PDB file of C-alpha atoms in Angstrom:
ATOM      1  CA  MET A   1      -9.649  19.824   7.478  1.00 79.00           C
ATOM      2  CA  SER A   2     -12.540  19.971   5.206  1.00 83.00           C
ATOM      3  CA  LEU A   3     -11.628  23.481   3.592  1.00 87.00           C
ATOM      4  CA  TRP A   4      -8.041  21.768   2.842  1.00 88.00           C
ATOM      5  CA  TYR A   5      -9.653  18.866   1.294  1.00 88.00           C
ATOM      6  CA  ALA A   6     -11.745  21.184  -0.828  1.00 88.00           C
ATOM      7  CA  PHE A   7      -9.048  23.218  -1.769  1.00 87.00           C
ATOM      8  CA  ILE A   8      -6.708  20.456  -2.969  1.00 88.00           C
ATOM      9  CA  ASN A   9      -9.504  19.160  -4.731  1.00 87.00           C
ATOM     10  CA  THR A  10     -10.286  22.412  -6.564  1.00 88.00           C
ATOM     11  CA  VAL A  11      -6.709  23.709  -7.424  1.00 88.00           C
ATOM     12  CA  LEU A  12      -4.594  20.377  -7.290  1.00 85.00           C
ATOM     13  CA  PRO A  13      -6.843  17.656  -8.911  1.00 87.00           C
ATOM     14  CA  PHE A  14      -3.903  15.175  -9.505  1.00 89.00           C
ATOM     15  CA  GLN A  15      -4.484  11.439  -8.723  1.00 90.00           C
ATOM     16  CA  TRP A  16      -2.002  11.273  -6.254  1.00 91.00           C
ATOM     17  CA  LEU A  17      -3.723  13.801  -4.079  1.00 90.00           C
ATOM     18  CA  GLU A  18      -7.046  11.957  -3.940  1.00 90.00           C
ATOM     19  CA  PRO A  19      -6.705  10.099  -0.956  1.00 90.00           C
ATOM     20  CA  ASN A  20      -7.116  12.115   2.251  1.00 91.00           C
ATOM     21  CA  PHE A  21      -3.992  10.567   3.999  1.00 90.00           C
ATOM     22  CA  MET A  22      -2.203  12.283   0.925  1.00 92.00           C
ATOM     23  CA  LYS A  23      -3.697  15.648   1.449  1.00 92.00           C
ATOM     24  CA  ASN A  24      -2.579  15.244   5.220  1.00 92.00           C
ATOM     25  CA  ALA A  25       0.735  14.260   4.275  1.00 91.00           C
ATOM     26  CA  LEU A  26       0.997  17.266   1.973  1.00 92.00           C
ATOM     27  CA  LEU A  27       0.088  19.576   4.398  1.00 92.00           C
ATOM     28  CA  ALA A  28       2.406  18.338   6.973  1.00 90.00           C
ATOM     29  CA  MET A  29       5.211  18.495   4.470  1.00 89.00           C
ATOM     30  CA  LEU A  30       4.249  22.289   3.526  1.00 90.00           C
ATOM     31  CA  VAL A  31       4.552  23.106   7.548  1.00 89.00           C
ATOM     32  CA  ALA A  32       7.794  20.922   8.215  1.00 87.00           C
ATOM     33  CA  ALA A  33       9.878  21.632   4.931  1.00 89.00           C
ATOM     34  CA  PRO A  34      10.728  25.353   5.744  1.00 88.00           C
ATOM     35  CA  LEU A  35      11.597  24.179   9.202  1.00 85.00           C
ATOM     36  CA  PHE A  36      14.006  21.763   7.840  1.00 86.00           C
ATOM     37  CA  GLY A  37      15.524  23.943   5.284  1.00 88.00           C
ATOM     38  CA  ALA A  38      16.069  26.977   7.580  1.00 85.00           C
ATOM     39  CA  LEU A  39      17.160  24.804  10.581  1.00 84.00           C
ATOM     40  CA  GLY A  40      19.228  22.855   8.309  1.00 85.00           C
ATOM     41  CA  SER A  41      21.534  25.897   6.969  1.00 83.00           C
ATOM     42  CA  PHE A  42      22.479  26.675  10.532  1.00 79.00           C
ATOM     43  CA  VAL A  43      23.059  22.938  11.309  1.00 79.00           C
ATOM     44  CA  VAL A  44      25.384  22.717   7.966  1.00 79.00           C
ATOM     45  CA  SER A  45      27.193  26.238   8.810  1.00 75.00           C
ATOM     46  CA  ASN A  46      27.541  25.324  12.355  1.00 73.00           C
ATOM     47  CA  LYS A  47      28.984  22.049  11.582  1.00 71.00           C
ATOM     48  CA  MET A  48      26.610  20.355  13.672  1.00 73.00           C
ATOM     49  CA  SER A  49      25.335  17.677  10.965  1.00 72.00           C
ATOM     50  CA  PHE A  50      26.274  14.963  13.203  1.00 75.00           C
ATOM     51  CA  PHE A  51      24.605  16.631  16.234  1.00 77.00           C
ATOM     52  CA  SER A  52      21.138  16.554  14.683  1.00 75.00           C
ATOM     53  CA  ASP A  53      22.038  12.750  13.613  1.00 76.00           C
ATOM     54  CA  ALA A  54      22.813  11.869  17.361  1.00 79.00           C
ATOM     55  CA  ILE A  55      19.602  13.564  18.150  1.00 80.00           C
ATOM     56  CA  GLY A  56      17.614  11.477  15.814  1.00 76.00           C
ATOM     57  CA  HIS A  57      19.216   8.149  16.715  1.00 75.00           C
ATOM     58  CA  SER A  58      18.672   8.640  20.501  1.00 79.00           C
ATOM     59  CA  ALA A  59      14.832   8.684  20.061  1.00 77.00           C
ATOM     60  CA  LEU A  60      14.510   4.880  20.748  1.00 77.00           C
ATOM     61  CA  THR A  61      16.509   5.841  23.957  1.00 84.00           C
ATOM     62  CA  GLY A  62      14.010   8.169  25.115  1.00 84.00           C
ATOM     63  CA  ILE A  63      11.282   5.542  24.143  1.00 81.00           C
ATOM     64  CA  ALA A  64      12.797   3.016  26.433  1.00 83.00           C
ATOM     65  CA  PHE A  65      12.966   5.358  29.384  1.00 85.00           C
ATOM     66  CA  GLY A  66       9.312   6.323  28.700  1.00 84.00           C
ATOM     67  CA  VAL A  67       8.467   2.484  28.866  1.00 78.00           C
ATOM     68  CA  LEU A  68      10.467   2.102  32.030  1.00 80.00           C
ATOM     69  CA  LEU A  69       8.652   5.111  33.640  1.00 81.00           C
ATOM     70  CA  GLY A  70       5.353   4.318  32.534  1.00 80.00           C
ATOM     71  CA  ILE A  71       4.837   7.008  30.235  1.00 81.00           C
ATOM     72  CA  ARG A  72       2.103   6.145  27.712  1.00 78.00           C
ATOM     73  CA  ASP A  73       2.850   8.900  25.044  1.00 79.00           C
ATOM     74  CA  PRO A  74       6.532   8.079  23.612  1.00 79.00           C
ATOM     75  CA  LEU A  75       6.680  11.570  22.038  1.00 81.00           C
ATOM     76  CA  ILE A  76       6.897  12.950  25.628  1.00 85.00           C
ATOM     77  CA  ALA A  77       9.583  10.824  26.672  1.00 85.00           C
ATOM     78  CA  MET A  78      11.257  11.413  23.181  1.00 84.00           C
ATOM     79  CA  VAL A  79      11.362  15.100  23.621  1.00 85.00           C
ATOM     80  CA  GLY A  80      12.405  15.037  27.198  1.00 87.00           C
ATOM     81  CA  PHE A  81      15.139  12.856  26.532  1.00 86.00           C
ATOM     82  CA  SER A  82      16.348  14.453  23.564  1.00 85.00           C
ATOM     83  CA  LEU A  83      16.391  18.080  25.152  1.00 86.00           C
ATOM     84  CA  THR A  84      18.582  16.330  27.899  1.00 87.00           C
ATOM     85  CA  LEU A  85      20.903  15.075  25.546  1.00 84.00           C
ATOM     86  CA  GLY A  86      21.174  18.265  23.398  1.00 83.00           C
ATOM     87  CA  PHE A  87      21.900  20.207  26.414  1.00 85.00           C
ATOM     88  CA  ALA A  88      24.584  17.824  27.695  1.00 84.00           C
ATOM     89  CA  ILE A  89      26.156  17.799  24.349  1.00 81.00           C
ATOM     90  CA  ILE A  90      26.742  21.503  24.048  1.00 80.00           C
ATOM     91  CA  THR A  91      27.542  21.808  27.584  1.00 83.00           C
ATOM     92  CA  VAL A  92      30.332  19.274  27.149  1.00 81.00           C
ATOM     93  CA  LYS A  93      31.616  20.562  23.809  1.00 75.00           C
ATOM     94  CA  THR A  94      31.840  24.141  25.115  1.00 74.00           C
ATOM     95  CA  ARG A  95      33.418  23.459  28.353  1.00 73.00           C
ATOM     96  CA  GLY A  96      35.420  20.393  27.391  1.00 66.00           C
ATOM     97  CA  LYS A  97      38.824  19.873  25.836  1.00 67.00           C
ATOM     98  CA  SER A  98      37.996  17.219  23.131  1.00 68.00           C
ATOM     99  CA  SER A  99      36.714  18.077  19.512  1.00 70.00           C
ATOM    100  CA  ALA A 100      32.867  18.366  19.012  1.00 71.00           C
ATOM    101  CA  ASP A 101      32.681  15.356  16.656  1.00 71.00           C
ATOM    102  CA  THR A 102      34.443  13.114  19.356  1.00 80.00           C
ATOM    103  CA  ILE A 103      31.972  14.312  22.004  1.00 79.00           C
ATOM    104  CA  ILE A 104      28.828  13.957  19.718  1.00 79.00           C
ATOM    105  CA  GLY A 105      30.178  10.542  18.818  1.00 80.00           C
ATOM    106  CA  VAL A 106      30.669   9.360  22.541  1.00 82.00           C
ATOM    107  CA  PHE A 107      26.840  10.804  23.392  1.00 80.00           C
ATOM    108  CA  SER A 108      25.383   9.397  20.144  1.00 79.00           C
ATOM    109  CA  SER A 109      26.922   5.826  20.442  1.00 82.00           C
ATOM    110  CA  THR A 110      26.192   5.360  24.170  1.00 85.00           C
ATOM    111  CA  SER A 111      22.594   6.531  23.993  1.00 82.00           C
ATOM    112  CA  VAL A 112      21.646   4.399  21.087  1.00 80.00           C
ATOM    113  CA  ALA A 113      23.249   1.248  22.468  1.00 85.00           C
ATOM    114  CA  LEU A 114      21.423   2.061  25.964  1.00 84.00           C
ATOM    115  CA  GLY A 115      18.169   2.558  24.072  1.00 80.00           C
ATOM    116  CA  ILE A 116      18.315  -0.900  21.848  1.00 81.00           C
ATOM    117  CA  VAL A 117      19.563  -2.639  25.167  1.00 84.00           C
ATOM    118  CA  LEU A 118      16.666  -1.376  27.209  1.00 81.00           C
ATOM    119  CA  LEU A 119      14.105  -1.892  24.434  1.00 78.00           C
ATOM    120  CA  SER A 120      15.149  -5.301  23.750  1.00 80.00           C
ATOM    121  CA  ALA A 121      15.566  -6.474  27.512  1.00 79.00           C
ATOM    122  CA  THR A 122      12.005  -5.447  27.786  1.00 73.00           C
ATOM    123  CA  GLY A 123      10.656  -7.072  24.696  1.00 74.00           C
ATOM    124  CA  ASN A 124       9.513  -3.677  23.633  1.00 69.00           C
ATOM    125  CA  PHE A 125      12.004  -3.473  20.450  1.00 66.00           C
ATOM    126  CA  ALA A 126       9.564  -4.562  17.871  1.00 69.00           C
ATOM    127  CA  ARG A 127       6.808  -2.538  18.862  1.00 71.00           C
ATOM    128  CA  TYR A 128       8.761   0.380  18.188  1.00 71.00           C
ATOM    129  CA  GLN A 129      10.657  -0.444  14.979  1.00 69.00           C
ATOM    130  CA  LYS A 130       8.338   1.990  13.086  1.00 69.00           C
ATOM    131  CA  TYR A 131      10.295   4.887  14.409  1.00 72.00           C
ATOM    132  CA  LEU A 132      13.243   3.694  12.357  1.00 70.00           C
ATOM    133  CA  ILE A 133      11.608   4.561   8.853  1.00 72.00           C
ATOM    134  CA  GLY A 134       8.542   6.436   9.948  1.00 74.00           C
ATOM    135  CA  ASP A 135       5.334   7.049   7.950  1.00 79.00           C
ATOM    136  CA  ILE A 136       4.346  10.505   7.106  1.00 83.00           C
ATOM    137  CA  LEU A 137       1.248   9.037   5.561  1.00 84.00           C
ATOM    138  CA  SER A 138      -0.292   8.100   8.895  1.00 84.00           C
ATOM    139  CA  ILE A 139      -0.079  11.692  10.236  1.00 86.00           C
ATOM    140  CA  THR A 140      -3.589  12.926  11.693  1.00 86.00           C
ATOM    141  CA  PRO A 141      -5.117  16.357  11.698  1.00 88.00           C
ATOM    142  CA  GLN A 142      -4.240  16.560  15.630  1.00 88.00           C
ATOM    143  CA  GLU A 143      -0.735  15.849  14.902  1.00 85.00           C
ATOM    144  CA  ILE A 144      -0.659  18.438  11.864  1.00 88.00           C
ATOM    145  CA  LEU A 145      -1.926  21.038  14.327  1.00 88.00           C
ATOM    146  CA  LEU A 146       0.985  20.247  16.813  1.00 85.00           C
ATOM    147  CA  LEU A 147       3.519  20.407  14.140  1.00 84.00           C
ATOM    148  CA  ALA A 148       2.187  23.814  12.967  1.00 88.00           C
ATOM    149  CA  VAL A 149       2.049  25.119  16.717  1.00 88.00           C
ATOM    150  CA  VAL A 150       5.793  24.082  17.157  1.00 84.00           C
ATOM    151  CA  ALA A 151       6.652  25.415  13.497  1.00 84.00           C
ATOM    152  CA  ALA A 152       5.050  29.015  14.528  1.00 87.00           C
ATOM    153  CA  GLY A 153       6.952  28.931  17.914  1.00 85.00           C
ATOM    154  CA  ALA A 154       9.915  27.954  16.138  1.00 81.00           C
ATOM    155  CA  ALA A 155       9.805  30.616  13.479  1.00 82.00           C
ATOM    156  CA  THR A 156       8.927  33.489  16.183  1.00 85.00           C
ATOM    157  CA  LEU A 157      12.026  32.300  18.126  1.00 80.00           C
ATOM    158  CA  TRP A 158      14.311  32.233  14.719  1.00 75.00           C
ATOM    159  CA  VAL A 159      13.018  35.854  13.669  1.00 78.00           C
ATOM    160  CA  ALA A 160      14.015  36.866  17.117  1.00 80.00           C
ATOM    161  CA  MET A 161      17.223  35.291  17.537  1.00 77.00           C
ATOM    162  CA  TYR A 162      18.557  35.026  13.802  1.00 74.00           C
ATOM    163  CA  ASN A 163      21.071  37.864  13.959  1.00 76.00           C
ATOM    164  CA  LYS A 164      22.622  36.738  17.443  1.00 77.00           C
ATOM    165  CA  MET A 165      22.884  33.084  15.913  1.00 75.00           C
ATOM    166  CA  LEU A 166      24.345  34.271  12.959  1.00 72.00           C
ATOM    167  CA  LEU A 167      27.088  36.388  14.755  1.00 74.00           C
ATOM    168  CA  ALA A 168      27.674  33.689  17.190  1.00 73.00           C
ATOM    169  CA  ASN A 169      28.223  31.105  14.450  1.00 70.00           C
ATOM    170  CA  LEU A 170      30.608  33.302  12.503  1.00 68.00           C
ATOM    171  CA  HIS A 171      32.779  34.908  15.261  1.00 71.00           C
ATOM    172  CA  ARG A 172      32.424  33.792  18.718  1.00 70.00           C
ATOM    173  CA  THR A 173      34.766  36.432  20.156  1.00 75.00           C
ATOM    174  CA  LEU A 174      32.917  39.313  18.304  1.00 74.00           C
ATOM    175  CA  ALA A 175      29.632  37.971  19.645  1.00 76.00           C
ATOM    176  CA  LYS A 176      30.858  38.163  23.037  1.00 76.00           C
ATOM    177  CA  SER A 177      32.269  41.591  22.521  1.00 78.00           C
ATOM    178  CA  ARG A 178      28.849  42.650  21.462  1.00 75.00           C
ATOM    179  CA  GLY A 179      26.944  41.467  24.461  1.00 79.00           C
ATOM    180  CA  ILE A 180      25.715  38.076  23.204  1.00 78.00           C
ATOM    181  CA  ARG A 181      25.562  35.236  25.559  1.00 80.00           C
ATOM    182  CA  VAL A 182      27.246  32.858  23.052  1.00 76.00           C
ATOM    183  CA  PHE A 183      26.718  29.851  25.227  1.00 78.00           C
ATOM    184  CA  ALA A 184      22.792  30.377  25.674  1.00 80.00           C
ATOM    185  CA  THR A 185      22.625  30.966  22.053  1.00 79.00           C
ATOM    186  CA  GLU A 186      24.026  27.907  21.227  1.00 77.00           C
ATOM    187  CA  GLN A 187      22.138  25.979  23.725  1.00 81.00           C
ATOM    188  CA  LEU A 188      18.882  27.677  22.669  1.00 82.00           C
ATOM    189  CA  PHE A 189      19.608  26.660  18.927  1.00 80.00           C
ATOM    190  CA  ALA A 190      20.678  23.081  20.016  1.00 80.00           C
ATOM    191  CA  LEU A 191      17.411  22.660  22.043  1.00 82.00           C
ATOM    192  CA  LEU A 192      15.532  24.158  19.014  1.00 83.00           C
ATOM    193  CA  THR A 193      17.002  21.723  16.668  1.00 81.00           C
ATOM    194  CA  ALA A 194      16.347  18.627  19.139  1.00 82.00           C
ATOM    195  CA  LEU A 195      12.804  19.612  19.492  1.00 83.00           C
ATOM    196  CA  ILE A 196      12.349  19.820  15.781  1.00 82.00           C
ATOM    197  CA  VAL A 197      13.879  16.871  14.979  1.00 81.00           C
ATOM    198  CA  THR A 198      12.216  14.615  17.925  1.00 82.00           C
ATOM    199  CA  ILE A 199       8.700  15.747  16.882  1.00 82.00           C
ATOM    200  CA  ALA A 200       9.367  14.893  13.138  1.00 82.00           C
ATOM    201  CA  ILE A 201      11.083  11.570  13.917  1.00 78.00           C
ATOM    202  CA  ARG A 202       7.545   9.685  14.017  1.00 76.00           C
ATOM    203  CA  TRP A 203       6.780  10.661  10.494  1.00 78.00           C
ATOM    204  CA  THR A 204      10.140  10.841   8.792  1.00 77.00           C
ATOM    205  CA  GLY A 205      11.956   7.832  10.595  1.00 75.00           C
ATOM    206  CA  LEU A 206      14.824   8.505  12.665  1.00 70.00           C
ATOM    207  CA  LEU A 207      17.303   6.802  10.034  1.00 66.00           C
ATOM    208  CA  ILE A 208      16.672   9.590   7.392  1.00 75.00           C
ATOM    209  CA  ILE A 209      15.525  12.461   9.592  1.00 77.00           C
ATOM    210  CA  ASN A 210      19.197  13.917   9.491  1.00 76.00           C
ATOM    211  CA  ALA A 211      19.118  13.902   5.553  1.00 81.00           C
ATOM    212  CA  LEU A 212      16.111  16.117   5.389  1.00 83.00           C
ATOM    213  CA  LEU A 213      17.948  18.829   7.454  1.00 83.00           C
ATOM    214  CA  VAL A 214      21.400  18.356   5.745  1.00 87.00           C
ATOM    215  CA  LEU A 215      20.757  17.604   1.976  1.00 90.00           C
ATOM    216  CA  PRO A 216      18.720  20.866   1.284  1.00 92.00           C
ATOM    217  CA  ALA A 217      21.018  23.207   2.950  1.00 89.00           C
ATOM    218  CA  ALA A 218      24.401  21.599   1.478  1.00 90.00           C
ATOM    219  CA  ALA A 219      22.757  21.768  -1.935  1.00 92.00           C
ATOM    220  CA  ALA A 220      21.944  25.521  -1.482  1.00 91.00           C
ATOM    221  CA  ARG A 221      25.663  26.265  -0.244  1.00 89.00           C
ATOM    222  CA  PHE A 222      26.603  25.559  -4.021  1.00 90.00           C
ATOM    223  CA  VAL A 223      24.451  27.816  -5.854  1.00 89.00           C
ATOM    224  CA  THR A 224      24.303  31.027  -3.478  1.00 87.00           C
ATOM    225  CA  ARG A 225      26.670  33.541  -2.155  1.00 83.00           C
ATOM    226  CA  SER A 226      24.439  35.414   0.576  1.00 83.00           C
ATOM    227  CA  SER A 227      23.504  34.331   3.733  1.00 78.00           C
ATOM    228  CA  ARG A 228      19.994  35.667   2.958  1.00 82.00           C
ATOM    229  CA  GLY A 229      20.163  33.658  -0.341  1.00 88.00           C
ATOM    230  CA  TYR A 230      21.335  30.613   1.211  1.00 88.00           C
ATOM    231  CA  LEU A 231      18.599  30.380   3.740  1.00 87.00           C
ATOM    232  CA  LEU A 232      15.874  31.051   1.009  1.00 91.00           C
ATOM    233  CA  VAL A 233      17.298  28.499  -1.339  1.00 93.00           C
ATOM    234  CA  ALA A 234      17.577  25.663   1.352  1.00 92.00           C
ATOM    235  CA  ILE A 235      13.798  26.557   2.243  1.00 92.00           C
ATOM    236  CA  LEU A 236      12.804  26.123  -1.463  1.00 94.00           C
ATOM    237  CA  ILE A 237      14.959  23.290  -2.026  1.00 94.00           C
ATOM    238  CA  SER A 238      13.285  21.597   1.055  1.00 92.00           C
ATOM    239  CA  LEU A 239       9.633  22.338   0.003  1.00 93.00           C
ATOM    240  CA  LEU A 240      10.383  21.206  -3.653  1.00 94.00           C
ATOM    241  CA  SER A 241      11.942  17.924  -2.776  1.00 93.00           C
ATOM    242  CA  SER A 242       9.140  17.168  -0.170  1.00 91.00           C
ATOM    243  CA  VAL A 243       6.403  17.822  -2.797  1.00 93.00           C
ATOM    244  CA  VAL A 244       7.998  15.763  -5.486  1.00 94.00           C
ATOM    245  CA  GLY A 245       9.285  13.047  -3.401  1.00 93.00           C
ATOM    246  CA  LEU A 246       5.806  12.744  -1.719  1.00 92.00           C
ATOM    247  CA  ALA A 247       4.134  12.401  -5.228  1.00 94.00           C
ATOM    248  CA  ALA A 248       6.964  10.115  -6.544  1.00 94.00           C
ATOM    249  CA  SER A 249       6.398   7.831  -3.526  1.00 92.00           C
ATOM    250  CA  TYR A 250       2.647   7.269  -4.401  1.00 91.00           C
ATOM    251  CA  TYR A 251       3.138   6.136  -7.736  1.00 92.00           C
ATOM    252  CA  LEU A 252       6.405   4.096  -6.888  1.00 92.00           C
ATOM    253  CA  GLY A 253       4.370   2.602  -3.886  1.00 90.00           C
ATOM    254  CA  ALA A 254       7.706   3.578  -1.896  1.00 88.00           C
ATOM    255  CA  ALA A 255       8.233   4.696   1.834  1.00 85.00           C
ATOM    256  CA  SER A 256       7.710   8.671   1.326  1.00 87.00           C
ATOM    257  CA  GLY A 257      10.645   9.624   3.816  1.00 85.00           C
ATOM    258  CA  ALA A 258      13.157   7.602   1.788  1.00 86.00           C
ATOM    259  CA  THR A 259      11.780   8.882  -1.556  1.00 91.00           C
ATOM    260  CA  ILE A 260      11.921  12.392  -0.491  1.00 90.00           C
ATOM    261  CA  VAL A 261      15.661  12.022   0.761  1.00 89.00           C
ATOM    262  CA  LEU A 262      16.439  10.317  -2.798  1.00 92.00           C
ATOM    263  CA  VAL A 263      14.906  13.665  -4.570  1.00 94.00           C
ATOM    264  CA  ASN A 264      16.886  15.657  -1.841  1.00 92.00           C
ATOM    265  CA  GLY A 265      20.116  13.767  -3.120  1.00 92.00           C
ATOM    266  CA  ALA A 266      19.234  14.370  -6.915  1.00 94.00           C
ATOM    267  CA  ILE A 267      18.825  18.192  -6.274  1.00 94.00           C
ATOM    268  CA  PHE A 268      22.195  18.142  -4.451  1.00 94.00           C
ATOM    269  CA  LEU A 269      24.009  16.749  -7.405  1.00 94.00           C
ATOM    270  CA  ILE A 270      22.301  18.915  -9.721  1.00 93.00           C
ATOM    271  CA  CYS A 271      23.551  22.213  -7.634  1.00 93.00           C
ATOM    272  CA  LEU A 272      26.920  20.644  -7.185  1.00 91.00           C
ATOM    273  CA  VAL A 273      27.529  20.393 -10.802  1.00 91.00           C
ATOM    274  CA  ALA A 274      25.738  23.849 -11.413  1.00 88.00           C
ATOM    275  CA  GLY A 275      28.096  25.304  -8.636  1.00 84.00           C
ATOM    276  CA  THR A 276      31.220  23.643 -10.334  1.00 82.00           C
ATOM    277  CA  LEU A 277      30.457  25.044 -13.634  1.00 80.00           C
ATOM    278  CA  ARG A 278      29.679  28.545 -12.375  1.00 76.00           C
ATOM    279  CA  ARG A 279      33.172  28.512 -10.393  1.00 71.00           C
ATOM    280  CA  GLY A 280      34.745  27.206 -13.621  1.00 61.00           C
TER     281      GLY A 280
END
């Protein structure tokens, strides 16, 4: 990390980047923001915003099961439960007759309630309340490395599966006729979403993780026309809002994750107006 610190001190000698914890947070957001932008573009296109929200809010349930099973690292329990929940939701959605939002709502509300009951009954709810709002400023170099490894793996999978996921999203029947295993593709996307959301929760907070995914992609839809442009603009908005929000949170003394979301919201409104004026 010494090279990163030296680079920031030389290239970006701003007051808000003087503390090392701010340098760590900036590096983490530079790694995570492209993931949020890229993943969010598919989340919005697939109308799965509620799905990522359900995964985020089920983190407490994963922690609760981890406590009961004696798993010391909450992240392991959260990831395990989120992957299981994601697989179950997509399976029932694909094979069942109910609408997607109904199925996701059933799983989400039940899992959240179960998590709150288990944690409150065992007296551990207050201990894990920090996951509600997160704290990107507490991220360590080891955690940044973990995030980078996950990002590299996700990017590799993304490049390999992008065309299949895009076709499955646009036209399921056509995708099947081309030999694409639509159910497996949807499961892969769901599990990737669950993994990234769960890993990021401890720093972003489960109350706002969905906004970090949805807002950049939703804003990009107003000002782009091609799928490639949509993806690139969503990533750029995610990066811009993360850096600006992080800097603003330092000067305001506010929670970083929530400030980043507010910047995302402002950009969304700007893109909404710009898109409306262009169409008019």
